[in-house]
mmCIF file of C-alpha atoms in Angstrom:
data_model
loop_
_atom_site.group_PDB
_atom_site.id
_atom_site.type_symbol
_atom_site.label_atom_id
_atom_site.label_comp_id
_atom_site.label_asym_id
_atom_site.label_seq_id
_atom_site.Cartn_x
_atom_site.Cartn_y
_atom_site.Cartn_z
ATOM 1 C CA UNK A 226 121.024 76.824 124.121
ATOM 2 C CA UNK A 227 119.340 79.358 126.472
ATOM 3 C CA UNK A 228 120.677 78.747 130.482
ATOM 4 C CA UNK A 229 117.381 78.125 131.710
ATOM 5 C CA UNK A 230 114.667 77.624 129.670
ATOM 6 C CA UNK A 231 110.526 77.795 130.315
ATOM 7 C CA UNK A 232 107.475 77.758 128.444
ATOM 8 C CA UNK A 233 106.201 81.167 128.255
ATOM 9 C CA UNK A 234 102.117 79.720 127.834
ATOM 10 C CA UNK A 235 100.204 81.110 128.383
ATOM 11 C CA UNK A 236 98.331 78.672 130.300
ATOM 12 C CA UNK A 237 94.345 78.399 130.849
ATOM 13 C CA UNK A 238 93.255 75.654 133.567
ATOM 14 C CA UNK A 239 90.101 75.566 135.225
ATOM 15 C CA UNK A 240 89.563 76.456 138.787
ATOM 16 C CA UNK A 241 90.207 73.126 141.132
ATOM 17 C CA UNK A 242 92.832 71.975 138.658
ATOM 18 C CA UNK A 243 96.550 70.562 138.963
ATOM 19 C CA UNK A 244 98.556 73.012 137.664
ATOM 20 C CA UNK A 245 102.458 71.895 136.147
ATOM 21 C CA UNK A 246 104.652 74.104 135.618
ATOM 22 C CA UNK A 247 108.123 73.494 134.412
ATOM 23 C CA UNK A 248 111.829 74.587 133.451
ATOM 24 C CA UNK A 249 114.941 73.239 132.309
ATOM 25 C CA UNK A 250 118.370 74.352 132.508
ATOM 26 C CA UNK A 251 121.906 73.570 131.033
ATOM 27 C CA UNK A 252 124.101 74.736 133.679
ATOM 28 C CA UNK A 253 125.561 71.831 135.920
ATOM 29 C CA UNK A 254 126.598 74.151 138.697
ATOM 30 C CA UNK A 255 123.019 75.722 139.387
ATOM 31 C CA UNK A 256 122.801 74.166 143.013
ATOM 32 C CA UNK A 257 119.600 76.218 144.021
ATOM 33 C CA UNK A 258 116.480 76.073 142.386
ATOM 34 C CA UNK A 259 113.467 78.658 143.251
ATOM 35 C CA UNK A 260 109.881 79.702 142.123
ATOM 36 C CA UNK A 261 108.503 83.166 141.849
ATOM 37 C CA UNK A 262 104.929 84.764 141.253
ATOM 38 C CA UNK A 263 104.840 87.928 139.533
ATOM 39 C CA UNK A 264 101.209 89.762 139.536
ATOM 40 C CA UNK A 265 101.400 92.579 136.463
ATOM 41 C CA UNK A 266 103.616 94.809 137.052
ATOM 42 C CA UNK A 267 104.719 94.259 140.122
ATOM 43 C CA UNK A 268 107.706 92.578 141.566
ATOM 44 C CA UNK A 269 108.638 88.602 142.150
ATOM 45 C CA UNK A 270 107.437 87.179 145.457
ATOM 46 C CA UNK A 271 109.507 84.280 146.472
ATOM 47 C CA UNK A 272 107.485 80.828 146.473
ATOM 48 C CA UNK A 273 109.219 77.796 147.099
ATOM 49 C CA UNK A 274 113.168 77.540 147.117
ATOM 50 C CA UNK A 275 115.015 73.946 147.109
ATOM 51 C CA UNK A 276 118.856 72.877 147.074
ATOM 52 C CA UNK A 277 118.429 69.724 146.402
ATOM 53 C CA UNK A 278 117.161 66.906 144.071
ATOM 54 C CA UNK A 279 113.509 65.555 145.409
ATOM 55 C CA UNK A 280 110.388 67.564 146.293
ATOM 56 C CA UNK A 281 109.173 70.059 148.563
ATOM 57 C CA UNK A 282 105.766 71.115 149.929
ATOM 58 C CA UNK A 283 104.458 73.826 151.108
ATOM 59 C CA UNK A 284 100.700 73.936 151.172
ATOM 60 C CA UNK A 285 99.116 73.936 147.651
ATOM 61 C CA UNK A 286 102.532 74.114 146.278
ATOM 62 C CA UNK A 287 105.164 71.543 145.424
ATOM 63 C CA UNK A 288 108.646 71.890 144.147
ATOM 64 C CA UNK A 289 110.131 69.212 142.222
ATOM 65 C CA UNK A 290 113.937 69.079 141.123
ATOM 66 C CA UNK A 291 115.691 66.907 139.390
ATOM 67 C CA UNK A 292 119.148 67.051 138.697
ATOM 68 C CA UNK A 293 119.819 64.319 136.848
ATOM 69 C CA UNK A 294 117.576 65.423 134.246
ATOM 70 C CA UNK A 295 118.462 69.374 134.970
ATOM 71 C CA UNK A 296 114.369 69.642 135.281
ATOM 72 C CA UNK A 297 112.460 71.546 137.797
ATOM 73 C CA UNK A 298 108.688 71.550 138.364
ATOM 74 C CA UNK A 299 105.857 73.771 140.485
ATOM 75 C CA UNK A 300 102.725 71.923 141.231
ATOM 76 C CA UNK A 301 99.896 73.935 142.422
ATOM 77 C CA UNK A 302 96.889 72.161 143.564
ATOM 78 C CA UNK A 303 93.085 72.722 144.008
ATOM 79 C CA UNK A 304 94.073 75.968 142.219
ATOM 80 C CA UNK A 305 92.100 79.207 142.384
ATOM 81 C CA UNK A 306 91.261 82.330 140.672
ATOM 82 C CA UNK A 307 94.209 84.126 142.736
ATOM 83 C CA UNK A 308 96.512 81.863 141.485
ATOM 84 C CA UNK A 309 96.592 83.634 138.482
ATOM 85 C CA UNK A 310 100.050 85.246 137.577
ATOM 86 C CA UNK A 311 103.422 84.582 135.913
ATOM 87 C CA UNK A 312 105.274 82.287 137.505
ATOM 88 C CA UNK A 313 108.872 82.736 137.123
ATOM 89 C CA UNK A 314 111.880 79.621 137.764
ATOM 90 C CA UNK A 315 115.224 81.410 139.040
ATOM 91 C CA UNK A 316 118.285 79.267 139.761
ATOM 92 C CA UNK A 317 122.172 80.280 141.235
ATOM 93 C CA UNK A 318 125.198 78.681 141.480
ATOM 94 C CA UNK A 319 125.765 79.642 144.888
ATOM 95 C CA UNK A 320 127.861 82.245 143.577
ATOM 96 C CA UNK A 321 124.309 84.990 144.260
ATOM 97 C CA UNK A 322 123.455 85.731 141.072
ATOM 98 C CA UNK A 323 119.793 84.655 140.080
ATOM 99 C CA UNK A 324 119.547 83.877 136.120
ATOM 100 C CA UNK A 325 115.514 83.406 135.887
ATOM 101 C CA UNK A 326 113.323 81.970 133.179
ATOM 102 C CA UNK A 327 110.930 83.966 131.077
ATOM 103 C CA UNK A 328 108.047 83.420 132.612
ATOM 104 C CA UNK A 329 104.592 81.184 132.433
ATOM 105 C CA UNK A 330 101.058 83.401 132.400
ATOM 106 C CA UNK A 331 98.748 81.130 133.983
ATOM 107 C CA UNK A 332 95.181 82.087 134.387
ATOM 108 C CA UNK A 333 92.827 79.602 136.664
ATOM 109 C CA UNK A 334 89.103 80.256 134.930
ATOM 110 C CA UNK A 335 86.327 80.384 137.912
ATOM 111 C CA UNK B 192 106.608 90.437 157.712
ATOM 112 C CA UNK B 193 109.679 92.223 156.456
ATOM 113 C CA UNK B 194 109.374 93.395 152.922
ATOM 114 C CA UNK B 195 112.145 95.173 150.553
ATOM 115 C CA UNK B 196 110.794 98.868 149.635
ATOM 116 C CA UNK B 197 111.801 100.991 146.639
ATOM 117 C CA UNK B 198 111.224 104.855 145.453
ATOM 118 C CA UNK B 199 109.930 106.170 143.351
ATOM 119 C CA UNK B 200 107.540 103.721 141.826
ATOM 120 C CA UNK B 201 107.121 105.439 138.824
ATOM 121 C CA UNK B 202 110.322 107.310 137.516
ATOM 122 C CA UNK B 203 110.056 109.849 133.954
ATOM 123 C CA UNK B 204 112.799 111.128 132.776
ATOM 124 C CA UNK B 205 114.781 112.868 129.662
ATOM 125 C CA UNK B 206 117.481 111.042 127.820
ATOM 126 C CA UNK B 207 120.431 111.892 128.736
ATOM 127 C CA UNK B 208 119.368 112.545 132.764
ATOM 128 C CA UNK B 209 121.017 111.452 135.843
ATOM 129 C CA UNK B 210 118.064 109.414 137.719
ATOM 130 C CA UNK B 211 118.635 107.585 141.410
ATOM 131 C CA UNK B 212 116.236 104.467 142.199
ATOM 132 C CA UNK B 213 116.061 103.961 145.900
ATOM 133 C CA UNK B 214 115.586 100.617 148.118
ATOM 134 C CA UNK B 215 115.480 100.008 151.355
ATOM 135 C CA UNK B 216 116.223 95.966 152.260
ATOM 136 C CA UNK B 217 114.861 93.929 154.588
ATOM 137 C CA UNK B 218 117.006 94.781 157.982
ATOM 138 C CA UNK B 219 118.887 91.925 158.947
ATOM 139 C CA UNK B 220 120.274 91.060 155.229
ATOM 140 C CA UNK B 221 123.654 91.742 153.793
ATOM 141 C CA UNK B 222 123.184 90.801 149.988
ATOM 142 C CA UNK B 223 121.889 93.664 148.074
ATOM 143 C CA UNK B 224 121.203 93.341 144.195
ATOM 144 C CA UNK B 225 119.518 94.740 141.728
ATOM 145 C CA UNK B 226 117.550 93.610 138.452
ATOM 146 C CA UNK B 227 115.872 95.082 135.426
ATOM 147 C CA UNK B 228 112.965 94.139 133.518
ATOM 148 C CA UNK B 229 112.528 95.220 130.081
ATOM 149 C CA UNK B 230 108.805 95.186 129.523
ATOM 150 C CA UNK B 231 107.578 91.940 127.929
ATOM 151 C CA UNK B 232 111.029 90.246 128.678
ATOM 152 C CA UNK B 233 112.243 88.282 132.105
ATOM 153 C CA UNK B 234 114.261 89.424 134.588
ATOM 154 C CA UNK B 235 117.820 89.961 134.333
ATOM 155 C CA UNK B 236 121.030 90.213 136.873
ATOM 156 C CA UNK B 237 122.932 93.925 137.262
ATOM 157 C CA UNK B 238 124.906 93.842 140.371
ATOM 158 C CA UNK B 239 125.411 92.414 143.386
ATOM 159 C CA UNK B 240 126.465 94.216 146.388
ATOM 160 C CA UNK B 241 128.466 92.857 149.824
ATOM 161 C CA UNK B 242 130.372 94.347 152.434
ATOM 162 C CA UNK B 243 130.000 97.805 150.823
ATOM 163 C CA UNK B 244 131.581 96.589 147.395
ATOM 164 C CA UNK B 245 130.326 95.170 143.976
ATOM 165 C CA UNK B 246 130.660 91.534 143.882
ATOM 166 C CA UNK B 247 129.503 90.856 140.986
ATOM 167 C CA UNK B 248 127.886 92.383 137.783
ATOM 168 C CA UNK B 249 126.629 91.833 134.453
ATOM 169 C CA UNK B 250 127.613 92.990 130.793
ATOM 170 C CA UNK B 251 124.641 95.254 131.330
ATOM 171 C CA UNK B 252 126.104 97.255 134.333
ATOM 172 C CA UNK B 253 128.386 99.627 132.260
ATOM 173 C CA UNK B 254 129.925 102.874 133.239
ATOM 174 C CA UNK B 255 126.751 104.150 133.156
ATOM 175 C CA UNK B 256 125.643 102.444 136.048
ATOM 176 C CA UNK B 257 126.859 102.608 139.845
ATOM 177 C CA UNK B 258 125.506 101.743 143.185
ATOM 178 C CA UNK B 259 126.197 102.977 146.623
ATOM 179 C CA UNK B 260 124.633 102.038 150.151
ATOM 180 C CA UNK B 261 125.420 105.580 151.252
ATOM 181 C CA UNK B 262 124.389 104.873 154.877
ATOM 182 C CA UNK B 263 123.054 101.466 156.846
ATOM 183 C CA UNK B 264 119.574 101.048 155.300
ATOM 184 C CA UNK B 265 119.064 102.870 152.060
ATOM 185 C CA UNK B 266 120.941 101.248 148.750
ATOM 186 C CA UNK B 267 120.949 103.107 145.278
ATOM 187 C CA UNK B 268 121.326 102.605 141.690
ATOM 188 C CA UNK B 269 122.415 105.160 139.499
ATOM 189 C CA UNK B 270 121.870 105.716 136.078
ATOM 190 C CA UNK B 271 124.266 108.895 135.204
ATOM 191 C CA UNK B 272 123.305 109.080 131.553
ATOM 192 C CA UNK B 273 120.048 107.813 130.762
ATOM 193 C CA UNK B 274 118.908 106.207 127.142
ATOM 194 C CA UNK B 275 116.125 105.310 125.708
ATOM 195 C CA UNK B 276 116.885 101.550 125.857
ATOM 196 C CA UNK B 277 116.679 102.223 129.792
ATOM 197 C CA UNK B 278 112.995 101.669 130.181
ATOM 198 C CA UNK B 279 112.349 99.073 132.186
ATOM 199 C CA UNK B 280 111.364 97.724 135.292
ATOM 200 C CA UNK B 281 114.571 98.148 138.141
ATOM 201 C CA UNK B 282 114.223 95.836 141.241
ATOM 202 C CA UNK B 283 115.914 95.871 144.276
ATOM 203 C CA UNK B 284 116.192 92.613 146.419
ATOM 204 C CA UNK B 285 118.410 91.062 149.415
ATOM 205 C CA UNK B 286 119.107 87.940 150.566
ATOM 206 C CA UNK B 287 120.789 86.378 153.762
ATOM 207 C CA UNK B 288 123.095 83.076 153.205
ATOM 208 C CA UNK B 289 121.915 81.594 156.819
ATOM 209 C CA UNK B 290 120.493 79.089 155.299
ATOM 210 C CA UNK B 291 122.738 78.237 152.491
ATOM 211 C CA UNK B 292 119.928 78.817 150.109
ATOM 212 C CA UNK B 293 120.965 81.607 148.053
ATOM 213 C CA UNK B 294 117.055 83.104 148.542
ATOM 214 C CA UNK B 295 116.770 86.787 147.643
ATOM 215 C CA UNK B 296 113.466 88.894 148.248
ATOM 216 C CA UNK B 297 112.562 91.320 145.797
ATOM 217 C CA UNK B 298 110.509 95.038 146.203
ATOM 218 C CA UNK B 299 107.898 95.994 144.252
ATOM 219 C CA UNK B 300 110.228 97.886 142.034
ATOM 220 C CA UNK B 301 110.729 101.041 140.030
ATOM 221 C CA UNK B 302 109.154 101.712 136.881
ATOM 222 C CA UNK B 303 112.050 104.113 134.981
ATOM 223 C CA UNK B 304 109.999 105.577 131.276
ATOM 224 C CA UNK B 305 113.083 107.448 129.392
ATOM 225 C CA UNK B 306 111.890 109.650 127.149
#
């Protein structure tokens, strides 16, 4: 079983949508949880981070961890056109290294 | 905002080369790391760097590889003897532990083509 796992898509919404996005890991000792976007070639920009079980908002965007269930989730809402990217989950143990998931393409159509 | 930078962006070189990727992290940090890319693939954990010494790298980091933060901004990855299966995407990021978060900002990274 892969550490963290994540649908690769890719993923077609329309523009306005709710967008889901989602990982799971096996790891009990990943203790923070965080979301990246990746435009092509180009390198992850840090989106949301959490520590704990519960959500988090930030705007358009909500994090969503639960560690019971060793499931995270990325809302994005009212999404747009920009919103378009891979969006990457990368967790840690606390211990600094970050082992990320392989991605989700997501496209919002205008 | 403070942002990690990295030279070259685009990197071609021989098999068998010695190539240096370059990053500059965000001032006030003192985690330094780096990452690869292989194209098509997700991200994946070299090395970890903290009070001037590794503390911590992955099966991946061989011989081959080193780093150095040879004075108080810049911090390198080397690549002494470069193969084919080096192509990929090399990022730089740092983090801070302030807030207990374990967050690490990444640059835009260097594109290394081995030929």
């Amino acid at each position: 079983q892969k550490e963290v796992e994540q649908d690769p898509g890719p993923l077609s919404v329309p523009e306005g949508a709710i967008v889901s996005l989602n990982c799971t890991y096996s790891n009990s000792a990943f203790q923070y949880f965080m979301w990246y976007r990746q435009y092509s070639r180009k390198g992850p920009e840090l989106l949301m981070y959490t520590y704990s079980s519960g959500n988090k908002e930030d705007g358009r965007f909500t994090a969503q961890v639960d560690k019971s269930s060793k499931y995270i989730s990325l809302f994005i809402r009212d999404s747009q056109p920009s919103d378009s990217a891979t969006y990457l989950c990368a967790m840690s143990g606390g211990n600094e290294k970050l082992t990320f998931g392989t991605g989700t393409r997501l496209t919002i159509i205008p | 905002e403070p942002e990690v930078t990295q030279t070259p962006s685009h990197q071609v070189t021989q098999m068998g080369q010695e190539v240096i990727l370059r990053c500059v992290p965000i001032s006030n940090h003192l985690y330094f790391y780096w990452y690869r890319q292989i194209l098509g693939q997700k991200v994946e954990f070299l090395v970890s760097f903290y009070n001037n010494e590794i503390s911590e790298k992955s099966e991946i980091f061989d011989d081959q590889f080193s780093v150095e933060r040879p004075d108080g901004s810049n911090f390198t990855l080397k690549i002494r003897s470069t193969k084919l299966e080096d192509s990929a995407m090399y990022f730089c990021a740092s983090g801070t532990d302030r807030d207990n978060t374990d967050t690490q900002y990444f640059g835009p990274g260097t594109r290394l083509t081995v030929l």
